[in-house]
């Protein structure tokens, strides 16, 4: 029989991953309304925004305002690729910071203009300072399965990068299928290995849904003992420097599946669907509203 947890934590990444690659400018007030609606749905952990170069990712240029003006609910992450980003995040009042590095060197160069080793080396003193300040650190591990430039990634390279981050003091690892290429067997194998090799760190799975295997990958990861998932309301998302990748797995789909399995998330799927309606008019990407229609005018 399946091994399933009683509870799963959903980390909503819609306001960050969901909007960073959006072609249309999204107003700060619309982002705040989206964040507010997601908080109203019971989301307790969320990636709000990124402190990155506005020249590289214009959509995140309002990061300071988003942190300052959003309601403080649960754990709120902001992304920072380097010392400058971390410093700006702290100045804006962030208590939890997510750094991001790719296992694949080529992807990392395209994403943050440094090799993987250079990025980690530069982050080491930043981690030391953040730890002294009591900041919770999430390390996002990109291209943990496949890279759009280098192809298949070896498990031992993912494990090595994760171990380095844990040794530096990461509180959480969010391990990502950046371009949505993983299959359930690969997901199970990687997360089972990471659980065995790093039993004392919070482990989260982050699946993009390019090939529509993200739900299957989540089910496989549950079998490997994972009980934390990054998801994005409306299935929005994608990294501007990972060509071909589509959105993240949709929060409403994941919560609905977990609900139906009797796994508690504390998230109200109907209200997530309402949050999707809040952001839908402001993004150019079509959103699959099948789940919304299911709950609209229904007692389900
Ligand atoms: P660079 O050009 O090498 O930066 O870019 P630099 O250090 O040479 O500095 C150049 C200028 O940028 C300077 O300003 C710096 O002050 C400024 P100037 O003197 O020219 O006026 N700068 C910054 N400004 C604001 N915030 C900062 C910052 N750092 C330097 N933090 C850099 C390097 C990292 C800045 C750039 O490559 C960048 O911003 N990249 C961000 C890429 C990104 O956001 N990608 C998406 C997020 S990751 C993701 O989506 C994957 C994930 O979802 C997991 C998965 O699915 O895989 C997490
Ligand atoms: Mg992502």
Tab-separated table of C-alpha atoms and ligand atoms in Angstrom:
chain	number	residue	atom	x	y	z
A	1	UNK	CA	0.000	0.000	0.000
A	2	UNK	CA	1.064	3.623	-0.469
A	3	UNK	CA	3.036	5.426	2.227
A	4	UNK	CA	1.356	8.792	2.724
A	5	UNK	CA	1.898	11.523	5.315
A	6	UNK	CA	-0.997	12.892	7.384
A	7	UNK	CA	0.000	16.489	6.692
A	8	UNK	CA	1.690	18.320	3.837
A	9	UNK	CA	2.998	21.889	3.750
A	10	UNK	CA	2.263	23.912	0.643
A	11	UNK	CA	4.734	26.678	-0.165
A	12	UNK	CA	3.000	29.038	-2.564
A	13	UNK	CA	5.396	30.459	-5.176
A	14	UNK	CA	2.857	32.203	-7.424
A	15	UNK	CA	3.699	35.821	-6.534
A	16	UNK	CA	7.386	35.129	-7.300
A	17	UNK	CA	7.907	32.234	-9.740
A	18	UNK	CA	4.395	32.762	-11.121
A	19	UNK	CA	4.911	36.401	-12.056
A	20	UNK	CA	8.675	36.786	-12.673
A	21	UNK	CA	8.376	35.722	-16.312
A	22	UNK	CA	5.068	37.464	-17.041
A	23	UNK	CA	5.282	39.556	-20.212
A	24	UNK	CA	2.653	42.114	-19.165
A	25	UNK	CA	3.555	44.535	-16.370
A	26	UNK	CA	1.645	43.496	-13.244
A	27	UNK	CA	0.793	46.394	-10.941
A	28	UNK	CA	2.005	46.271	-7.370
A	29	UNK	CA	-1.608	46.591	-6.135
A	30	UNK	CA	-2.660	43.539	-8.169
A	31	UNK	CA	0.247	41.512	-6.758
A	32	UNK	CA	-0.726	42.562	-3.234
A	33	UNK	CA	-4.364	41.571	-3.844
A	34	UNK	CA	-3.153	38.164	-5.103
A	35	UNK	CA	-0.938	37.678	-2.029
A	36	UNK	CA	-3.801	38.725	0.244
A	37	UNK	CA	-6.218	36.263	-1.401
A	38	UNK	CA	-3.659	33.436	-1.076
A	39	UNK	CA	-3.161	34.245	2.601
A	40	UNK	CA	-6.955	34.175	2.961
A	41	UNK	CA	-6.903	30.646	1.506
A	42	UNK	CA	-4.746	29.492	4.424
A	43	UNK	CA	-1.289	29.651	2.818
A	44	UNK	CA	1.279	29.847	5.632
A	45	UNK	CA	4.495	29.779	3.565
A	46	UNK	CA	4.931	31.878	0.463
A	47	UNK	CA	7.613	33.237	-1.850
A	48	UNK	CA	6.632	36.885	-2.153
A	49	UNK	CA	9.165	38.327	-4.570
A	50	UNK	CA	12.857	38.492	-5.563
A	51	UNK	CA	15.591	41.005	-4.895
A	52	UNK	CA	17.295	40.579	-8.251
A	53	UNK	CA	18.562	42.980	-10.869
A	54	UNK	CA	15.583	44.858	-12.378
A	55	UNK	CA	17.504	44.854	-15.658
A	56	UNK	CA	17.464	41.046	-15.662
A	57	UNK	CA	13.949	40.533	-14.259
A	58	UNK	CA	11.893	43.741	-14.594
A	59	UNK	CA	8.763	42.136	-13.161
A	60	UNK	CA	10.369	41.918	-9.696
A	61	UNK	CA	11.498	45.572	-9.603
A	62	UNK	CA	8.887	46.370	-6.922
A	63	UNK	CA	10.295	43.814	-4.433
A	64	UNK	CA	10.841	46.338	-1.634
A	65	UNK	CA	7.252	47.619	-1.783
A	66	UNK	CA	5.842	44.087	-1.944
A	67	UNK	CA	7.695	43.069	1.220
A	68	UNK	CA	6.828	46.260	3.040
A	69	UNK	CA	3.151	46.341	2.097
A	70	UNK	CA	2.109	42.685	2.234
A	71	UNK	CA	0.458	41.364	5.387
A	72	UNK	CA	2.846	39.413	7.626
A	73	UNK	CA	1.389	35.910	7.661
A	74	UNK	CA	3.423	32.788	8.428
A	75	UNK	CA	6.808	32.392	6.742
A	76	UNK	CA	7.379	34.719	3.811
A	77	UNK	CA	10.384	34.162	1.583
A	78	UNK	CA	12.109	36.591	-0.686
A	79	UNK	CA	14.676	35.412	-3.220
A	80	UNK	CA	18.188	36.855	-3.296
A	81	UNK	CA	20.948	35.663	-5.618
A	82	UNK	CA	23.846	37.446	-3.939
A	83	UNK	CA	25.019	39.674	-1.101
A	84	UNK	CA	23.359	42.762	-2.548
A	85	UNK	CA	20.003	40.990	-2.822
A	86	UNK	CA	20.273	39.673	0.739
A	87	UNK	CA	21.156	43.121	2.050
A	88	UNK	CA	18.205	44.761	0.247
A	89	UNK	CA	15.911	42.010	1.534
A	90	UNK	CA	16.968	42.569	5.150
A	91	UNK	CA	16.579	46.328	4.787
A	92	UNK	CA	13.028	45.756	3.552
A	93	UNK	CA	12.303	43.667	6.670
A	94	UNK	CA	12.555	40.079	5.345
A	95	UNK	CA	13.085	37.303	7.931
A	96	UNK	CA	13.431	34.385	5.508
A	97	UNK	CA	15.650	34.449	2.439
A	98	UNK	CA	15.828	32.019	-0.459
A	99	UNK	CA	19.054	31.805	-2.429
A	100	UNK	CA	19.124	29.952	-5.739
A	101	UNK	CA	21.899	28.074	-7.494
A	102	UNK	CA	21.789	25.618	-10.374
A	103	UNK	CA	23.494	22.235	-10.296
A	104	UNK	CA	24.206	22.849	-13.969
A	105	UNK	CA	26.972	25.332	-14.493
A	106	UNK	CA	25.652	26.523	-17.863
A	107	UNK	CA	22.180	27.220	-16.475
A	108	UNK	CA	23.682	29.033	-13.506
A	109	UNK	CA	25.740	31.262	-15.807
A	110	UNK	CA	22.623	32.155	-17.808
A	111	UNK	CA	20.566	32.729	-14.659
A	112	UNK	CA	22.921	34.613	-12.379
A	113	UNK	CA	26.005	35.236	-14.500
A	114	UNK	CA	28.359	33.184	-12.286
A	115	UNK	CA	29.513	29.572	-12.308
A	116	UNK	CA	27.932	27.253	-9.749
A	117	UNK	CA	31.149	27.177	-7.687
A	118	UNK	CA	31.596	30.961	-7.840
A	119	UNK	CA	27.998	31.431	-6.669
A	120	UNK	CA	28.366	29.091	-3.695
A	121	UNK	CA	31.717	30.559	-2.704
A	122	UNK	CA	30.243	34.056	-2.812
A	123	UNK	CA	27.235	32.943	-0.756
A	124	UNK	CA	29.302	31.372	2.046
A	125	UNK	CA	30.041	34.648	3.918
A	126	UNK	CA	26.475	35.830	3.187
A	127	UNK	CA	25.126	32.690	4.912
A	128	UNK	CA	27.382	33.299	7.928
A	129	UNK	CA	25.994	36.819	8.322
A	130	UNK	CA	22.372	35.756	7.792
A	131	UNK	CA	22.747	32.972	10.375
A	132	UNK	CA	24.119	35.471	12.901
A	133	UNK	CA	21.070	37.646	12.261
A	134	UNK	CA	18.719	34.676	12.841
A	135	UNK	CA	17.456	34.619	9.253
A	136	UNK	CA	15.841	31.405	7.993
A	137	UNK	CA	17.656	30.312	4.818
A	138	UNK	CA	16.078	28.337	2.034
A	139	UNK	CA	18.392	27.130	-0.706
A	140	UNK	CA	16.705	26.540	-4.058
A	141	UNK	CA	18.543	23.927	-6.101
A	142	UNK	CA	17.752	24.484	-9.776
A	143	UNK	CA	18.212	21.979	-12.613
A	144	UNK	CA	18.289	19.064	-10.166
A	145	UNK	CA	17.031	16.640	-12.851
A	146	UNK	CA	17.629	18.154	-16.299
A	147	UNK	CA	19.246	21.302	-17.648
A	148	UNK	CA	18.016	22.994	-20.830
A	149	UNK	CA	21.659	23.347	-21.916
A	150	UNK	CA	23.482	20.342	-20.414
A	151	UNK	CA	20.777	17.642	-20.385
A	152	UNK	CA	20.512	14.983	-17.677
A	153	UNK	CA	21.985	15.861	-14.273
A	154	UNK	CA	23.676	13.189	-12.172
A	155	UNK	CA	22.213	12.516	-8.721
A	156	UNK	CA	25.628	12.694	-7.039
A	157	UNK	CA	26.081	16.288	-8.255
A	158	UNK	CA	22.740	17.272	-6.714
A	159	UNK	CA	23.626	15.547	-3.451
A	160	UNK	CA	27.023	17.294	-3.349
A	161	UNK	CA	25.491	20.743	-3.862
A	162	UNK	CA	22.792	20.079	-1.268
A	163	UNK	CA	25.410	18.900	1.254
A	164	UNK	CA	27.477	22.022	0.708
A	165	UNK	CA	24.441	24.227	1.390
A	166	UNK	CA	23.531	22.271	4.517
A	167	UNK	CA	27.136	22.555	5.766
A	168	UNK	CA	26.858	26.323	5.240
A	169	UNK	CA	23.727	26.406	7.409
A	170	UNK	CA	20.736	26.149	5.038
A	171	UNK	CA	17.545	25.451	6.971
A	172	UNK	CA	15.661	24.173	3.949
A	173	UNK	CA	16.447	22.819	0.500
A	174	UNK	CA	13.923	23.319	-2.291
A	175	UNK	CA	14.993	20.913	-4.999
A	176	UNK	CA	13.681	21.819	-8.426
A	177	UNK	CA	12.770	20.266	-11.720
A	178	UNK	CA	13.285	23.640	-13.404
A	179	UNK	CA	12.170	22.642	-16.885
A	180	UNK	CA	9.580	20.024	-15.980
A	181	UNK	CA	11.354	17.016	-17.478
A	182	UNK	CA	11.541	14.617	-14.530
A	183	UNK	CA	9.502	11.437	-14.382
A	184	UNK	CA	8.108	9.791	-11.220
A	185	UNK	CA	10.902	7.188	-11.031
A	186	UNK	CA	13.574	9.911	-11.160
A	187	UNK	CA	11.667	11.981	-8.597
A	188	UNK	CA	11.410	9.038	-6.213
A	189	UNK	CA	15.085	8.143	-6.611
A	190	UNK	CA	16.417	11.653	-6.071
A	191	UNK	CA	14.226	12.452	-3.076
A	192	UNK	CA	14.765	9.028	-1.462
A	193	UNK	CA	18.528	9.569	-1.792
A	194	UNK	CA	18.362	13.107	-0.403
A	195	UNK	CA	16.214	11.951	2.540
A	196	UNK	CA	18.797	9.288	3.370
A	197	UNK	CA	21.834	11.527	2.874
A	198	UNK	CA	20.417	14.619	4.586
A	199	UNK	CA	17.902	13.454	7.196
A	200	UNK	CA	18.003	16.625	9.303
A	201	UNK	CA	17.166	19.371	6.811
A	202	UNK	CA	13.714	20.433	5.628
A	203	UNK	CA	13.324	19.051	2.118
A	204	UNK	CA	10.897	20.524	-0.380
A	205	UNK	CA	10.102	19.498	-3.943
A	206	UNK	CA	9.562	22.113	-6.682
A	207	UNK	CA	8.078	20.783	-9.913
A	208	UNK	CA	7.411	22.631	-13.138
A	209	UNK	CA	4.764	20.985	-15.281
A	210	UNK	CA	6.028	21.177	-18.857
A	211	UNK	CA	5.243	17.533	-19.626
A	212	UNK	CA	2.222	17.243	-17.334
A	213	UNK	CA	4.072	14.867	-15.011
A	214	UNK	CA	4.285	17.160	-11.992
A	215	UNK	CA	1.315	15.572	-10.184
A	216	UNK	CA	2.758	12.102	-10.753
A	217	UNK	CA	6.130	13.388	-9.547
A	218	UNK	CA	4.503	14.752	-6.402
A	219	UNK	CA	2.850	11.404	-5.726
A	220	UNK	CA	6.195	9.647	-6.221
A	221	UNK	CA	7.919	12.165	-3.914
A	222	UNK	CA	5.324	11.532	-1.204
A	223	UNK	CA	6.406	7.867	-1.366
A	224	UNK	CA	9.992	9.002	-0.835
A	225	UNK	CA	8.942	10.806	2.348
A	226	UNK	CA	8.597	14.364	1.035
A	227	UNK	CA	5.869	16.389	2.730
A	228	UNK	CA	6.634	19.905	1.486
A	229	UNK	CA	5.828	21.107	-2.034
A	230	UNK	CA	6.284	24.405	-3.853
A	231	UNK	CA	3.194	25.105	-5.951
A	232	UNK	CA	1.839	28.094	-7.847
A	233	UNK	CA	-1.802	29.166	-7.938
A	234	UNK	CA	-3.151	28.929	-11.468
A	235	UNK	CA	-0.070	26.960	-12.569
A	236	UNK	CA	1.738	30.229	-13.328
A	237	UNK	CA	5.490	30.300	-13.468
A	238	UNK	CA	8.733	29.704	-15.259
A	239	UNK	CA	12.279	30.931	-15.119
A	240	UNK	CA	13.151	33.531	-17.791
A	241	UNK	CA	16.547	31.849	-18.261
A	242	UNK	CA	15.263	28.271	-18.683
A	243	UNK	CA	13.931	28.183	-22.241
A	244	UNK	CA	11.049	25.822	-22.916
A	245	UNK	CA	9.926	25.503	-19.313
A	246	UNK	CA	6.297	26.178	-18.507
A	247	UNK	CA	4.569	26.960	-15.222
A	248	UNK	CA	4.764	25.326	-11.850
A	249	UNK	CA	2.332	22.654	-10.782
A	250	UNK	CA	-0.934	24.394	-9.838
A	251	UNK	CA	-1.639	24.855	-6.121
A	252	UNK	CA	-5.337	24.106	-6.590
A	253	UNK	CA	-4.583	20.794	-8.334
A	254	UNK	CA	-2.154	19.676	-5.648
A	255	UNK	CA	-4.392	20.695	-2.732
A	256	UNK	CA	-7.357	19.022	-4.405
A	257	UNK	CA	-5.419	15.769	-4.821
A	258	UNK	CA	-4.159	15.867	-1.228
A	259	UNK	CA	-7.657	16.674	0.075
A	260	UNK	CA	-9.067	13.700	-1.773
A	261	UNK	CA	-6.372	11.474	-0.244
A	262	UNK	CA	-7.258	12.711	3.245
A	263	UNK	CA	-3.935	14.556	3.638
A	264	UNK	CA	-4.274	17.841	5.513
A	265	UNK	CA	-2.708	21.026	4.122
A	266	UNK	CA	-4.669	23.728	5.978
A	267	UNK	CA	-5.320	25.295	2.557
A	268	UNK	CA	-8.847	25.889	1.241
A	269	UNK	CA	-8.865	24.829	-2.412
A	270	UNK	CA	-11.969	26.858	-3.232
A	271	UNK	CA	-10.311	30.006	-1.914
A	272	UNK	CA	-7.145	29.237	-3.912
A	273	UNK	CA	-9.379	29.149	-7.001
A	274	UNK	CA	-10.729	32.554	-5.975
A	275	UNK	CA	-7.147	33.849	-5.646
A	276	UNK	CA	-6.492	32.620	-9.200
A	277	UNK	CA	-9.456	34.717	-10.362
A	278	UNK	CA	-7.872	37.747	-8.670
A	279	UNK	CA	-4.647	37.499	-10.717
A	280	UNK	CA	-6.041	35.999	-13.953
A	281	UNK	CA	-7.082	39.335	-15.563
A	282	UNK	CA	-3.589	40.752	-15.034
A	283	UNK	CA	-1.493	38.059	-16.703
A	284	UNK	CA	-1.134	37.312	-20.385
A	285	UNK	CA	-0.876	33.543	-19.910
A	286	UNK	CA	-4.166	31.665	-20.216
A	287	UNK	CA	-5.058	29.950	-16.941
A	288	UNK	CA	-6.793	26.597	-16.818
A	289	UNK	CA	-9.902	27.362	-14.752
A	290	UNK	CA	-11.381	23.858	-14.778
A	291	UNK	CA	-10.877	23.558	-11.037
A	292	UNK	CA	-12.548	26.927	-10.450
A	293	UNK	CA	-15.585	25.905	-12.482
A	294	UNK	CA	-15.801	22.737	-10.410
A	295	UNK	CA	-16.101	24.692	-7.181
A	296	UNK	CA	-18.101	27.648	-8.443
A	297	UNK	CA	-21.789	27.235	-7.552
A	298	UNK	CA	-21.128	23.810	-6.114
A	299	UNK	CA	-21.103	22.262	-2.659
A	300	UNK	CA	-18.172	19.963	-3.507
B	1	LIG	P1	25.379	40.838	-13.020
B	1	LIG	O1	25.083	41.712	-14.178
B	1	LIG	O2	26.505	39.864	-13.125
B	1	LIG	O3	25.509	41.708	-11.693
B	1	LIG	O4	24.045	40.044	-12.690
B	1	LIG	P2	26.744	42.534	-11.119
B	1	LIG	O5	27.083	41.964	-9.783
B	1	LIG	O6	27.832	42.655	-12.134
B	1	LIG	O7	26.070	43.960	-10.922
B	1	LIG	C1	25.559	44.665	-12.037
B	1	LIG	C2	24.502	45.651	-11.578
B	1	LIG	O8	23.402	44.945	-10.977
B	1	LIG	C3	24.997	46.607	-10.510
B	1	LIG	O9	24.275	47.801	-10.658
B	1	LIG	C4	24.570	45.964	-9.232
B	1	LIG	O10	24.425	46.871	-8.171
B	1	LIG	C5	23.219	45.396	-9.626
B	1	LIG	P3	24.868	49.064	-11.499
B	1	LIG	O11	26.170	49.375	-10.816
B	1	LIG	O12	25.088	48.579	-12.915
B	1	LIG	O13	23.793	50.104	-11.364
B	1	LIG	N1	22.813	44.246	-8.796
B	1	LIG	C6	21.619	44.121	-8.216
B	1	LIG	N2	20.512	44.896	-8.234
B	1	LIG	C7	19.444	44.477	-7.520
B	1	LIG	N3	19.424	43.306	-6.819
B	1	LIG	C8	20.506	42.518	-6.804
B	1	LIG	C9	21.650	42.919	-7.518
B	1	LIG	N4	22.862	42.350	-7.700
B	1	LIG	C10	23.563	43.171	-8.472
B	1	LIG	N5	20.456	41.380	-6.101
B	1	LIG	C11	22.585	39.091	-11.034
B	1	LIG	C12	23.999	39.129	-11.592
B	1	LIG	C13	22.547	37.939	-10.039
B	1	LIG	C14	22.287	40.403	-10.333
B	1	LIG	C15	21.593	38.870	-12.198
B	1	LIG	O14	22.037	37.804	-12.966
B	1	LIG	C16	20.198	38.593	-11.722
B	1	LIG	O15	19.539	39.435	-11.142
B	1	LIG	N6	19.690	37.385	-11.975
B	1	LIG	C17	18.363	36.977	-11.487
B	1	LIG	C18	17.859	35.834	-12.251
B	1	LIG	C19	16.495	35.411	-11.737
B	1	LIG	O16	15.842	36.113	-10.988
B	1	LIG	N7	16.063	34.208	-12.145
B	1	LIG	C20	14.778	33.681	-11.725
B	1	LIG	C21	14.778	33.186	-10.310
B	1	LIG	S1	15.496	31.564	-10.119
B	1	LIG	C22	14.213	30.501	-10.578
B	1	LIG	O17	13.186	30.914	-11.056
B	1	LIG	C23	14.399	29.034	-10.281
B	1	LIG	C24	13.545	28.538	-9.097
B	1	LIG	O18	12.172	28.773	-9.299
B	1	LIG	C25	13.771	27.022	-8.921
B	1	LIG	C26	13.632	26.283	-10.246
B	1	LIG	O19	12.498	26.193	-10.765
B	1	LIG	O20	14.681	25.865	-10.733
B	1	LIG	C27	13.973	29.221	-7.790
B	2	LIG	MG1	10.835	27.528	-10.460
